[in-house]
XYZ file of C-alpha atoms in Angstrom:
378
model
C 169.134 21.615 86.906
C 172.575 23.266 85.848
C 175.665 21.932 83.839
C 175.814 19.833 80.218
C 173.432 16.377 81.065
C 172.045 14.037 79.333
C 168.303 12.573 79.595
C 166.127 9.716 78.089
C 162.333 9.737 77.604
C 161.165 6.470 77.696
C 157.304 5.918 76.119
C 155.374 3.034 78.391
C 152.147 3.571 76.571
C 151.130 1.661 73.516
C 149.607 3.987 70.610
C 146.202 3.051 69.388
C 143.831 5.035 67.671
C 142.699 7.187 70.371
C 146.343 9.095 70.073
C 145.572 10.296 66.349
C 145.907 13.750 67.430
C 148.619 13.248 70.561
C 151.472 14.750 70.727
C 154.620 13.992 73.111
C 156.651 16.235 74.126
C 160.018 17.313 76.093
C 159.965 20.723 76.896
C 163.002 22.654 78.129
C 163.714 26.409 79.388
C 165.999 28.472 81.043
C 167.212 32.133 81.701
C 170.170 31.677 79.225
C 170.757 29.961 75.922
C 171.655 26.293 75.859
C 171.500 23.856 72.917
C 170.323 20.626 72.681
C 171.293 17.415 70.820
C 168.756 14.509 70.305
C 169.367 10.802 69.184
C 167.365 7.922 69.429
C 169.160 5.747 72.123
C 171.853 6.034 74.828
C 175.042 4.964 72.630
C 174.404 7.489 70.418
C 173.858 9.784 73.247
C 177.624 8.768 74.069
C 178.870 9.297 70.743
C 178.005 12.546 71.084
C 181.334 13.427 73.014
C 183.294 11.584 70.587
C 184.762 14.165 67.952
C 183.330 13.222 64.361
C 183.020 16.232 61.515
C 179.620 15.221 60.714
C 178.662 16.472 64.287
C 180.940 19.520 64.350
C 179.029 20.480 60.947
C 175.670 19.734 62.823
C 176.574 21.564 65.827
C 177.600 24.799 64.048
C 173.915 24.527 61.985
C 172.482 24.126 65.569
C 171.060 27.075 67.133
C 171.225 28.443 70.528
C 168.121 29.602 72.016
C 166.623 29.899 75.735
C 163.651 27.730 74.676
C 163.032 24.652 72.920
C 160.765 21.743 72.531
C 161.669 17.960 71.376
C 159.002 16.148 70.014
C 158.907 12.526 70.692
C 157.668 9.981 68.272
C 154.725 7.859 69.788
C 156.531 4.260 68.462
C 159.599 5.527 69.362
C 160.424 3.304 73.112
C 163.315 5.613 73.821
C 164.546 9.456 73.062
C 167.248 10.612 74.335
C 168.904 14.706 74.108
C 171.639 16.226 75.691
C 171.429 19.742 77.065
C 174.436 21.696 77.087
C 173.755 25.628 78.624
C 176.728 28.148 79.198
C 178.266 28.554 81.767
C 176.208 26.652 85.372
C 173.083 28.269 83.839
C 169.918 26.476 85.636
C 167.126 24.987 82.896
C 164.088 22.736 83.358
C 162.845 19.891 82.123
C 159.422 19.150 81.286
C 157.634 16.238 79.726
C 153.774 17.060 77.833
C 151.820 14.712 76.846
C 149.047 16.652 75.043
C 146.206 16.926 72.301
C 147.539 18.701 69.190
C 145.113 21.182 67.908
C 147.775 21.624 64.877
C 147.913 18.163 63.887
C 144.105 17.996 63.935
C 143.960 21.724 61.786
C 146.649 20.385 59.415
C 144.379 17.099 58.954
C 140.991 18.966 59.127
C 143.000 21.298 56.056
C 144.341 17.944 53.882
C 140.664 16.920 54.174
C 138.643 19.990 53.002
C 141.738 20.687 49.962
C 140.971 16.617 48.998
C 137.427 17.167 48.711
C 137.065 20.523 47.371
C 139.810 20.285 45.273
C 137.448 20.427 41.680
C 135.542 23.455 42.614
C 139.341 24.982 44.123
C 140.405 24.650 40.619
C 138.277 26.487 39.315
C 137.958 29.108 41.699
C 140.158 32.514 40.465
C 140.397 33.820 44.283
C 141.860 30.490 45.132
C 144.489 30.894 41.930
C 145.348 34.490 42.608
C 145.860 33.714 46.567
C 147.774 30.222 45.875
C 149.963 32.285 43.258
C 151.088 34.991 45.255
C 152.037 32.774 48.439
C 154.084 30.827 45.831
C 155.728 33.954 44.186
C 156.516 35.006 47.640
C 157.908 31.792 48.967
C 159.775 30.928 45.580
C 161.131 34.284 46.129
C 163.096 33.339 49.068
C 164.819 30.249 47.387
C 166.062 32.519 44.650
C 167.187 35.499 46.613
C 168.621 33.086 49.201
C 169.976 30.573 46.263
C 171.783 34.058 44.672
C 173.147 35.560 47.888
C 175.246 31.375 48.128
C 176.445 32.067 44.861
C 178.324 35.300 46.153
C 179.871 34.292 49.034
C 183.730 33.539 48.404
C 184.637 29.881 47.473
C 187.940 29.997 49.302
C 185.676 31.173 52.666
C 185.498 28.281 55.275
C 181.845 28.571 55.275
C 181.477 27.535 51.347
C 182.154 24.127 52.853
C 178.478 23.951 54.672
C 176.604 25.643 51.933
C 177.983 23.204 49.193
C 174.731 23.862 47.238
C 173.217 26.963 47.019
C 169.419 24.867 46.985
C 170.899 23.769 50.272
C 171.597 26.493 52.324
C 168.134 28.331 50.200
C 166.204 25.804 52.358
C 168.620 26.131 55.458
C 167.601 29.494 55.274
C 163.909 29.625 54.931
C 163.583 27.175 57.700
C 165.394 29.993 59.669
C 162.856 32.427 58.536
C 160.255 30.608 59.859
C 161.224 29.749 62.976
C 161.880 32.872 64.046
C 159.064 34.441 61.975
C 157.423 35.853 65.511
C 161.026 37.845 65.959
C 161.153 39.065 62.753
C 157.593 40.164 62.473
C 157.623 42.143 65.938
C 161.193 43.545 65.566
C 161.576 44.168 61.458
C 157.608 44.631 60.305
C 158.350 47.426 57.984
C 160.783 45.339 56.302
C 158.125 41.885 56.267
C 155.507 44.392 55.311
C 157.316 45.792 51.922
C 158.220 42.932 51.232
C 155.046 40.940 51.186
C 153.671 44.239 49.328
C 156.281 44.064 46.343
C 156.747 40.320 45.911
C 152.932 39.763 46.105
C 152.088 42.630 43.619
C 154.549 41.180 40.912
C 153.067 37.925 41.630
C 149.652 39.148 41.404
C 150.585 40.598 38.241
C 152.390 37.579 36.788
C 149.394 35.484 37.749
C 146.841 38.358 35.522
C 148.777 38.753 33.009
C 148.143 34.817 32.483
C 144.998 34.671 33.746
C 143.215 31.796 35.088
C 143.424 28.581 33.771
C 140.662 27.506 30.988
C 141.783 24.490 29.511
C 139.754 21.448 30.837
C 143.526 19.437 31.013
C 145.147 21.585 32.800
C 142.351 22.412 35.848
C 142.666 18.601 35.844
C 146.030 18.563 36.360
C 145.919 21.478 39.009
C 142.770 19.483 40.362
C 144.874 15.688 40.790
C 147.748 17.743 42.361
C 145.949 19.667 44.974
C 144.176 16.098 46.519
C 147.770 14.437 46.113
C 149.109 17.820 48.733
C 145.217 17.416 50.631
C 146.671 13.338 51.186
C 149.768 14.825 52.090
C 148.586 16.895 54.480
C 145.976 13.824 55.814
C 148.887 11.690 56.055
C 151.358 14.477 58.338
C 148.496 15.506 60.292
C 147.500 11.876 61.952
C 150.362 10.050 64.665
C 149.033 6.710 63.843
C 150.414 5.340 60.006
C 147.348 2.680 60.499
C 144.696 5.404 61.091
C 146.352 8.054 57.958
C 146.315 5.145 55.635
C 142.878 3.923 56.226
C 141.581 7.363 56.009
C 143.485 8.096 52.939
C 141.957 4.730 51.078
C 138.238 6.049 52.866
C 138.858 9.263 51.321
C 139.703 8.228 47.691
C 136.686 5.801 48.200
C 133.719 8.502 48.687
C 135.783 10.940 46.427
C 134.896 7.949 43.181
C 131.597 7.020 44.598
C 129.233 8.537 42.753
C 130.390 6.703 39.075
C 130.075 2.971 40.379
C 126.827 4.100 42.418
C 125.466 6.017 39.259
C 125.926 2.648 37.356
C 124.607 0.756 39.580
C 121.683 2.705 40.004
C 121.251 2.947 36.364
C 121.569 -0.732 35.785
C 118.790 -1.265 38.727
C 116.298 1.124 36.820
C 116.514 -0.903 33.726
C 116.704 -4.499 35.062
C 113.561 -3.313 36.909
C 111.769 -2.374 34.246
C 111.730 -5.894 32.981
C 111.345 -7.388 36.331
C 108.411 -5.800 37.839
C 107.001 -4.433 34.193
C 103.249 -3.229 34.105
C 101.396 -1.456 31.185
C 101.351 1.877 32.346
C 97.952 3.583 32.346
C 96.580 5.362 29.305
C 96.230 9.022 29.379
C 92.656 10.232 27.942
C 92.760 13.147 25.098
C 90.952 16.341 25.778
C 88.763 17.701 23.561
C 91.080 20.447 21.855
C 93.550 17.927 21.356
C 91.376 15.577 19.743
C 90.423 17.854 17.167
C 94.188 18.570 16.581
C 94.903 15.160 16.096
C 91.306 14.532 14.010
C 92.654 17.190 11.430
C 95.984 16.285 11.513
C 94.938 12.515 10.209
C 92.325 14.221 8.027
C 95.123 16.326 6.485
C 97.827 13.196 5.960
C 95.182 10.814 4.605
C 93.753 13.067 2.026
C 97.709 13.796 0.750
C 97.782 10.098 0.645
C 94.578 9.775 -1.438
C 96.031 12.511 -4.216
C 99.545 11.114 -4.347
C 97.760 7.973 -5.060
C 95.125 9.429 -7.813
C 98.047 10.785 -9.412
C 100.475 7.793 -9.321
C 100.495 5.925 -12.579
C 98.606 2.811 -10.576
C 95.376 5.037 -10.689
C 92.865 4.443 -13.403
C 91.044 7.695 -14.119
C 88.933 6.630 -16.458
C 87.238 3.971 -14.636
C 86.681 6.128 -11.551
C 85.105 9.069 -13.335
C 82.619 6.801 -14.524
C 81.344 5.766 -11.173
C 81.516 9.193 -9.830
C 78.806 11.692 -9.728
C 80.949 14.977 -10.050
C 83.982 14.432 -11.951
C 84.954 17.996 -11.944
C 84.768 18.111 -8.165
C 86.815 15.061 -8.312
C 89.199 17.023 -10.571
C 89.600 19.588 -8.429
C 89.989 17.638 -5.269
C 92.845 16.081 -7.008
C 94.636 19.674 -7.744
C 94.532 20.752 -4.495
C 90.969 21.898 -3.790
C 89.238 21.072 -0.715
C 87.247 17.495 -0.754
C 84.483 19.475 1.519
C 82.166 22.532 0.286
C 81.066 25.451 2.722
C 77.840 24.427 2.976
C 78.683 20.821 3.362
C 80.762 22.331 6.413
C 78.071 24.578 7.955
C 75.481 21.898 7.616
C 77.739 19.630 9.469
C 78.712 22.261 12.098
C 74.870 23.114 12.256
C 73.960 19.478 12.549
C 76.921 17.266 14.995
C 77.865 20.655 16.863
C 77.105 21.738 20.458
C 73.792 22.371 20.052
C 72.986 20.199 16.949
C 70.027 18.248 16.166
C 72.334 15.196 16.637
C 73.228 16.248 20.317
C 69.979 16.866 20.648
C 67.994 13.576 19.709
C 71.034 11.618 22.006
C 70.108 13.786 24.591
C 66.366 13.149 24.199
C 67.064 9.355 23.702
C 69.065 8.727 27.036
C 65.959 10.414 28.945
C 62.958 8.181 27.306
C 65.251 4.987 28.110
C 65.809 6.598 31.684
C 61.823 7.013 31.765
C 61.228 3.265 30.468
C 63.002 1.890 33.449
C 60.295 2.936 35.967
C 57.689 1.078 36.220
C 54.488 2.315 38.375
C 53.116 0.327 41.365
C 49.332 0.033 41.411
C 48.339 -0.183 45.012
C 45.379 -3.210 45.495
C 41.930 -2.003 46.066
């Protein structure tokens, strides 16, 4: 095609979920610059020759390029663009209909920043990294934001930069469109540039350090899932599809408390439901003679806290005693047994013992009793 004409795109298919990831678009080329305008119907599309100073203002921030693509919204029933080359310069013009591996990136990135946003927080790589690609792009605003502030107000240009934050983001959009020219034509320049800016913002970000304080890694935690939902939300065609995500995501994200309670709630209401004694545990040998002495040792500390309590009577008890002076001394502090009251026991209930010895003895003769001998008949 050649000369200025105008064209409508109209969308016959009805989104449903299957076109999460589809993108539409109108793709145009040609040998020599053109520009394009795009509306949304065809009386706009004839407004467009109509003289207005809101489209003289839009048509001087328009640029001119040999290339260009218009997306096309999948609700939208009708887009329509007018192509306007110089000169009789022949273009095409080429619908796509396509899967969009950046709108399924841009959701797969929303996702992983939603659910790894806690341990992101925390991370320092992930604060040095996210605080140098901010110094660098706050960097543009500013220099761009300073560079308005110089131009001269009686300049006909002043009147489309009417706020320096304006034409700052005017600007940076131009940057990165044409971020492939500027790479392959100026790197040297990109290259310092990324080198200075992201050394003072390295440094800005040491000299601070990472963040400590519980609050604010909260903070920096709630705001990177609110960009992750963001990013859910501009990566998926379908409003129906982002939303339900969105509420699925925030969903599993605060599973775990209600399922924790839950779970904790079951293990006691279960304890009373299906409750059973639970089966004794039988003491070995070592530790029943750790717990033997143990009781020994508290209930004799009973029995002289008692003989010296004013509820004692001393006098009657020493007369129905046999040693009083052992008593005496018992009572003190002494011990209630005497050596050879402890080697005759050892000697006598030990391993070994006459005691283990006549049970041992005993258990046999019963044994012996129960057989009786059968006399065979003559």
């Amino acid at each position: 095609m050649s000369g200025s004409n105008r064209f409508c795109y109209r969308n016959t298919v009805l989104p449903t979920w299957r076109q999460t990831w589809t993108r539409i678009q109108v793709k145009v080329w040609s040998s020599k610059v053109f520009k394009v305008d795009t509306v949304e119907g065809e009386e706009e599309l004839q407004e467009l020759d109509r003289f207005s100073f809101w489209g003289w203002f839009q048509s001087l921030l328009r640029e001119k390029h040999n290339e260009t693509v218009i997306n096309v919204s999948l609700f939208s029933k009708k887009t329509c663009f007018k192509v306007d080359p110089i000169g009789n310069a022949q273009y095409t013009v080429k619908p796509i209909r396509k899967f969009d591996i950046y709108l399924f990136l841009l959701f797969l990135a929303g996702a992983l920043l939603f659910f790894f946003s806690d341990s992101l927080s925390r991370s320092q790589a992930f604060f040095y990294s996210a605080g140098m690609s901010t110094g660098m792009i706050a960097s543009l605003i500013i220099l761009f934001f300073i560079l308005a502030r110089f131009l001269p107000k009686k300049s006909p240009f002043y009147v489309l930069i009417v706020g320096g934050w304006s034409f700052s983001v005017y600007a940076i959009q131009l940057v990165f469109r044409n971020l492939s020219i500027i790479l392959r034509e100026h790197w040297h320049v990109a290259l310092g540039y990324v080198a200075i800016v992201g050394f003072i913002s390295f440094a800005v970000c040491y000299r601070y350090g990472p963040l400590v304080d519980e609050k604010s890694i909260n903070i920096l935690s709630w705001t990177l899932q609110l960009f992750g939902l963001l990013l859910v939300y501009l990566g998926i065609q379908i409003q129906q599809v982002a939303f339900a995500l969105i509420v699925a995501a925030l969903f599993t994200k605060n599973l775990g408390y209600p399922v924790y309670l839950l779970v904790a709630a079951w293990r006691k209401i279960k304890q009373y439901i299906y409750w059973k004694p639970q089966p004794r545990r039988l003491l070995t040998e070592e530790e029943y003679q750790k717990e033997a002495e143990e009781e020994t040792r508290r209930a004799l500390e009973e029995l002289r806290k008692y003989c010296n309590s004013p509820e004692f009577s001393p006098w009657k008890t020493v007369s129905r005693i046999q040693s009083p002076k052992r008593f005496a001394d018992f009572v003190e502090g002494s011990p209630h047994l005497m050596p050879n009251e402890v080697s005759v026991h050892a000697q006598e209930y030990g391993f070994g013992g006459s005691f283990f010895e006549d049970e041992l003895f005993d258990t046999d003769d019963e044994d012996d009793d129960d057989i009786v001998p059968v006399m065979k008949p003559e």
